[in-house]
Each structure stands twice: as structure tokens, then as C-alpha cells.
PDB file of C-alpha atoms in Angstrom:
ATOM      1  CA  MET A   3     -57.860  32.426 -34.104  1.00 80.00           C
ATOM      2  CA  ARG A   4     -58.037  36.114 -33.037  1.00 84.00           C
ATOM      3  CA  LYS A   5     -57.898  38.820 -35.568  1.00 87.00           C
ATOM      4  CA  ILE A   6     -56.638  42.280 -34.844  1.00 88.00           C
ATOM      5  CA  THR A   7     -56.609  45.080 -37.453  1.00 91.00           C
ATOM      6  CA  LEU A   8     -53.697  47.533 -37.129  1.00 91.00           C
ATOM      7  CA  ILE A   9     -54.293  50.663 -39.017  1.00 93.00           C
ATOM      8  CA  THR A  10     -50.884  52.815 -39.473  1.00 89.00           C
ATOM      9  CA  THR A  11     -51.039  56.541 -39.788  1.00 90.00           C
ATOM     10  CA  GLY A  12     -47.509  57.436 -38.978  1.00 80.00           C
ATOM     11  CA  GLY A  13     -46.311  59.135 -35.784  1.00 73.00           C
ATOM     12  CA  THR A  14     -43.128  58.597 -33.805  1.00 66.00           C
ATOM     13  CA  ILE A  15     -43.369  54.824 -33.713  1.00 67.00           C
ATOM     14  CA  GLU A  16     -42.878  54.790 -37.450  1.00 64.00           C
ATOM     15  CA  LYS A  17     -40.233  57.503 -37.875  1.00 58.00           C
ATOM     16  CA  THR A  18     -36.924  56.678 -39.228  1.00 60.00           C
ATOM     17  CA  TYR A  19     -33.655  58.517 -38.812  1.00 57.00           C
ATOM     18  CA  ASP A  20     -31.599  59.705 -41.811  1.00 62.00           C
ATOM     19  CA  GLU A  21     -28.012  59.765 -40.931  1.00 64.00           C
ATOM     20  CA  HIS A  22     -27.098  61.830 -43.943  1.00 69.00           C
ATOM     21  CA  THR A  23     -29.473  64.668 -43.336  1.00 72.00           C
ATOM     22  CA  GLY A  24     -30.131  64.381 -39.477  1.00 62.00           C
ATOM     23  CA  GLU A  25     -33.826  64.240 -40.051  1.00 63.00           C
ATOM     24  CA  LEU A  26     -36.353  62.064 -38.372  1.00 60.00           C
ATOM     25  CA  ALA A  27     -39.279  61.654 -40.416  1.00 55.00           C
ATOM     26  CA  ASN A  28     -42.175  59.436 -41.605  1.00 56.00           C
ATOM     27  CA  ARG A  29     -41.085  57.649 -44.723  1.00 59.00           C
ATOM     28  CA  ARG A  30     -42.814  54.361 -44.854  1.00 58.00           C
ATOM     29  CA  SER A  31     -44.481  52.058 -42.374  1.00 57.00           C
ATOM     30  CA  LEU A  32     -42.131  49.911 -40.162  1.00 64.00           C
ATOM     31  CA  VAL A  33     -44.930  47.994 -38.684  1.00 71.00           C
ATOM     32  CA  ARG A  34     -44.600  44.616 -40.450  1.00 70.00           C
ATOM     33  CA  ARG A  35     -41.071  44.501 -39.511  1.00 73.00           C
ATOM     34  CA  MET A  36     -41.928  45.084 -35.906  1.00 72.00           C
ATOM     35  CA  LEU A  37     -44.585  42.587 -36.011  1.00 74.00           C
ATOM     36  CA  SER A  38     -42.277  39.894 -37.385  1.00 73.00           C
ATOM     37  CA  GLU A  39     -40.195  39.972 -34.335  1.00 74.00           C
ATOM     38  CA  LEU A  40     -43.282  39.233 -32.074  1.00 78.00           C
ATOM     39  CA  ARG A  41     -44.538  35.908 -30.984  1.00 81.00           C
ATOM     40  CA  LEU A  42     -48.487  36.281 -31.275  1.00 80.00           C
ATOM     41  CA  GLU A  43     -49.992  32.758 -30.860  1.00 84.00           C
ATOM     42  CA  GLU A  44     -53.435  32.246 -32.235  1.00 86.00           C
ATOM     43  CA  THR A  45     -53.545  35.893 -33.324  1.00 85.00           C
ATOM     44  CA  GLU A  46     -53.659  37.351 -36.827  1.00 85.00           C
ATOM     45  CA  VAL A  47     -52.778  40.807 -37.288  1.00 87.00           C
ATOM     46  CA  GLU A  48     -53.872  42.507 -40.470  1.00 88.00           C
ATOM     47  CA  VAL A  49     -51.992  45.703 -41.292  1.00 89.00           C
ATOM     48  CA  PHE A  50     -53.618  48.519 -43.067  1.00 90.00           C
ATOM     49  CA  GLU A  51     -51.173  51.156 -44.232  1.00 87.00           C
ATOM     50  CA  LEU A  52     -53.472  54.214 -44.415  1.00 92.00           C
ATOM     51  CA  MET A  53     -50.802  57.100 -44.347  1.00 90.00           C
ATOM     52  CA  SER A  54     -47.412  57.986 -43.029  1.00 84.00           C
ATOM     53  CA  LYS A  55     -47.587  61.571 -41.464  1.00 87.00           C
ATOM     54  CA  ASP A  56     -46.642  63.283 -38.328  1.00 84.00           C
ATOM     55  CA  SER A  57     -49.842  64.001 -36.362  1.00 86.00           C
ATOM     56  CA  LEU A  58     -48.977  67.685 -36.367  1.00 88.00           C
ATOM     57  CA  GLU A  59     -49.600  67.486 -40.211  1.00 90.00           C
ATOM     58  CA  MET A  60     -53.004  65.824 -40.015  1.00 92.00           C
ATOM     59  CA  THR A  61     -55.806  67.606 -41.506  1.00 96.00           C
ATOM     60  CA  GLU A  62     -59.601  67.042 -41.077  1.00 96.00           C
ATOM     61  CA  ALA A  63     -59.390  65.278 -44.230  1.00 97.00           C
ATOM     62  CA  ASP A  64     -57.132  62.821 -42.804  1.00 97.00           C
ATOM     63  CA  ARG A  65     -59.300  62.257 -39.823  1.00 97.00           C
ATOM     64  CA  VAL A  66     -62.064  61.436 -42.247  1.00 97.00           C
ATOM     65  CA  ARG A  67     -59.761  58.707 -44.015  1.00 97.00           C
ATOM     66  CA  ILE A  68     -59.134  57.221 -40.626  1.00 97.00           C
ATOM     67  CA  LEU A  69     -62.814  57.100 -39.696  1.00 96.00           C
ATOM     68  CA  GLU A  70     -63.504  55.466 -43.120  1.00 95.00           C
ATOM     69  CA  ALA A  71     -60.600  52.977 -42.559  1.00 95.00           C
ATOM     70  CA  VAL A  72     -61.926  52.014 -39.104  1.00 94.00           C
ATOM     71  CA  ARG A  73     -65.499  51.613 -40.539  1.00 92.00           C
ATOM     72  CA  ALA A  74     -64.008  49.446 -43.513  1.00 90.00           C
ATOM     73  CA  THR A  75     -62.070  47.043 -41.268  1.00 87.00           C
ATOM     74  CA  GLY A  76     -65.514  46.024 -39.413  1.00 77.00           C
ATOM     75  CA  ALA A  77     -65.692  48.163 -36.530  1.00 70.00           C
ATOM     76  CA  CYS A  78     -69.474  48.301 -36.448  1.00 69.00           C
ATOM     77  CA  GLU A  79     -69.987  44.588 -37.778  1.00 75.00           C
ATOM     78  CA  GLU A  80     -70.540  41.577 -35.639  1.00 73.00           C
ATOM     79  CA  GLY A  81     -67.609  39.072 -35.880  1.00 72.00           C
ATOM     80  CA  MET A  82     -65.468  40.830 -38.269  1.00 68.00           C
ATOM     81  CA  THR A  83     -62.409  41.581 -36.028  1.00 72.00           C
ATOM     82  CA  TYR A  84     -61.647  41.447 -32.237  1.00 86.00           C
ATOM     83  CA  GLY A  85     -60.284  44.924 -32.093  1.00 90.00           C
ATOM     84  CA  ILE A  86     -58.818  47.817 -34.114  1.00 93.00           C
ATOM     85  CA  VAL A  87     -55.676  49.511 -33.260  1.00 93.00           C
ATOM     86  CA  VAL A  88     -54.932  52.862 -34.869  1.00 95.00           C
ATOM     87  CA  LEU A  89     -51.096  53.843 -34.639  1.00 90.00           C
ATOM     88  CA  HIS A  90     -51.128  57.754 -34.541  1.00 91.00           C
ATOM     89  CA  GLY A  91     -48.651  60.464 -33.451  1.00 86.00           C
ATOM     90  CA  THR A  92     -49.343  61.677 -29.883  1.00 87.00           C
ATOM     91  CA  ASP A  93     -49.565  65.441 -30.599  1.00 88.00           C
ATOM     92  CA  THR A  94     -53.084  65.169 -32.082  1.00 92.00           C
ATOM     93  CA  LEU A  95     -54.180  61.785 -31.051  1.00 93.00           C
ATOM     94  CA  ALA A  96     -57.001  63.421 -28.650  1.00 94.00           C
ATOM     95  CA  LEU A  97     -58.325  65.179 -31.705  1.00 96.00           C
ATOM     96  CA  THR A  98     -58.594  62.181 -33.739  1.00 96.00           C
ATOM     97  CA  GLY A  99     -60.006  60.195 -30.667  1.00 96.00           C
ATOM     98  CA  ARG A 100     -62.679  62.691 -30.273  1.00 97.00           C
ATOM     99  CA  TYR A 101     -63.539  62.675 -34.060  1.00 97.00           C
ATOM    100  CA  LEU A 102     -64.066  59.007 -33.920  1.00 96.00           C
ATOM    101  CA  TYR A 103     -65.964  59.105 -30.775  1.00 95.00           C
ATOM    102  CA  GLU A 104     -68.475  61.648 -32.295  1.00 96.00           C
ATOM    103  CA  ASN A 105     -68.730  60.074 -35.718  1.00 96.00           C
ATOM    104  CA  LEU A 106     -68.377  56.235 -35.463  1.00 92.00           C
ATOM    105  CA  GLU A 107     -71.910  54.868 -34.704  1.00 89.00           C
ATOM    106  CA  GLY A 108     -72.117  51.784 -32.419  1.00 85.00           C
ATOM    107  CA  PRO A 109     -68.550  50.122 -32.603  1.00 86.00           C
ATOM    108  CA  ARG A 110     -68.816  46.498 -31.716  1.00 85.00           C
ATOM    109  CA  VAL A 111     -65.222  46.039 -30.833  1.00 89.00           C
ATOM    110  CA  PRO A 112     -62.612  48.126 -29.122  1.00 91.00           C
ATOM    111  CA  VAL A 113     -61.128  50.944 -31.312  1.00 93.00           C
ATOM    112  CA  ILE A 114     -57.768  51.641 -29.741  1.00 94.00           C
ATOM    113  CA  LEU A 115     -55.526  54.729 -30.605  1.00 94.00           C
ATOM    114  CA  THR A 116     -51.943  54.548 -29.467  1.00 91.00           C
ATOM    115  CA  GLY A 117     -48.983  56.663 -29.784  1.00 85.00           C
ATOM    116  CA  ALA A 118     -45.287  56.189 -28.796  1.00 77.00           C
ATOM    117  CA  MET A 119     -42.023  57.857 -28.079  1.00 65.00           C
ATOM    118  CA  ARG A 120     -39.081  55.771 -29.078  1.00 55.00           C
TER     119      ARG A 120
END
């Protein structure tokens, strides 16, 4: 059984449209519903809902929280997980990627940041 850890931070992939106000915003994570529609044989996806923010609103403190979450999910420990995926808004994804690169010592699994436009 493969184990993938998915850390949600918000971004477009998790935005919902409010028909009454016309607003597109991060309100809550939609990932569990999306995952329920996938067929992932022999793969366990553990979802860690960290925050629900547009990446333009992220602060350095948010990047610290992401780093701590990546560490806590076993990125630097042998055999804890096969990989970590961080859902992130595209506008500041590169800033968070650079921060993780500079501050995550010796990851033993791939740490993937991804954003989306939908």
C-alpha cells in the first residue's frame, strides 16, 4: 500500500463560487470530495487541511506553517510516506517552493507543490 500525504493550503483548486455574491473564494477544502471520485488502487491518501487561503494573502508565517506541516508528515523520515503533495495557489507557489528548498533539510521523499486553474 502506497501512502501519499496531501496538504491543502487553498488556491484556485479549492475555491468555490458564491452565486449570491458573485465571489470566488477559499471557504473550505474540497479535496476530500474530489478524492472520493478517483480510483486510487493500493494508494492511501492522507489529507491534512492546513489552511484555506488565496496564495496572494499568504504571509511568511504561513510558509513556516507549511514547512512545519511537511516536516510533521514525515518528509525527512525513512518509510513514513511515498510523497507529499502541497496544494497551493499559483501566484506565490514559487516563493513557498524556494522557502521549502532553503529550509527543509534532507527530504527523503518527493515534496511536490502544485497549483491549478479551473
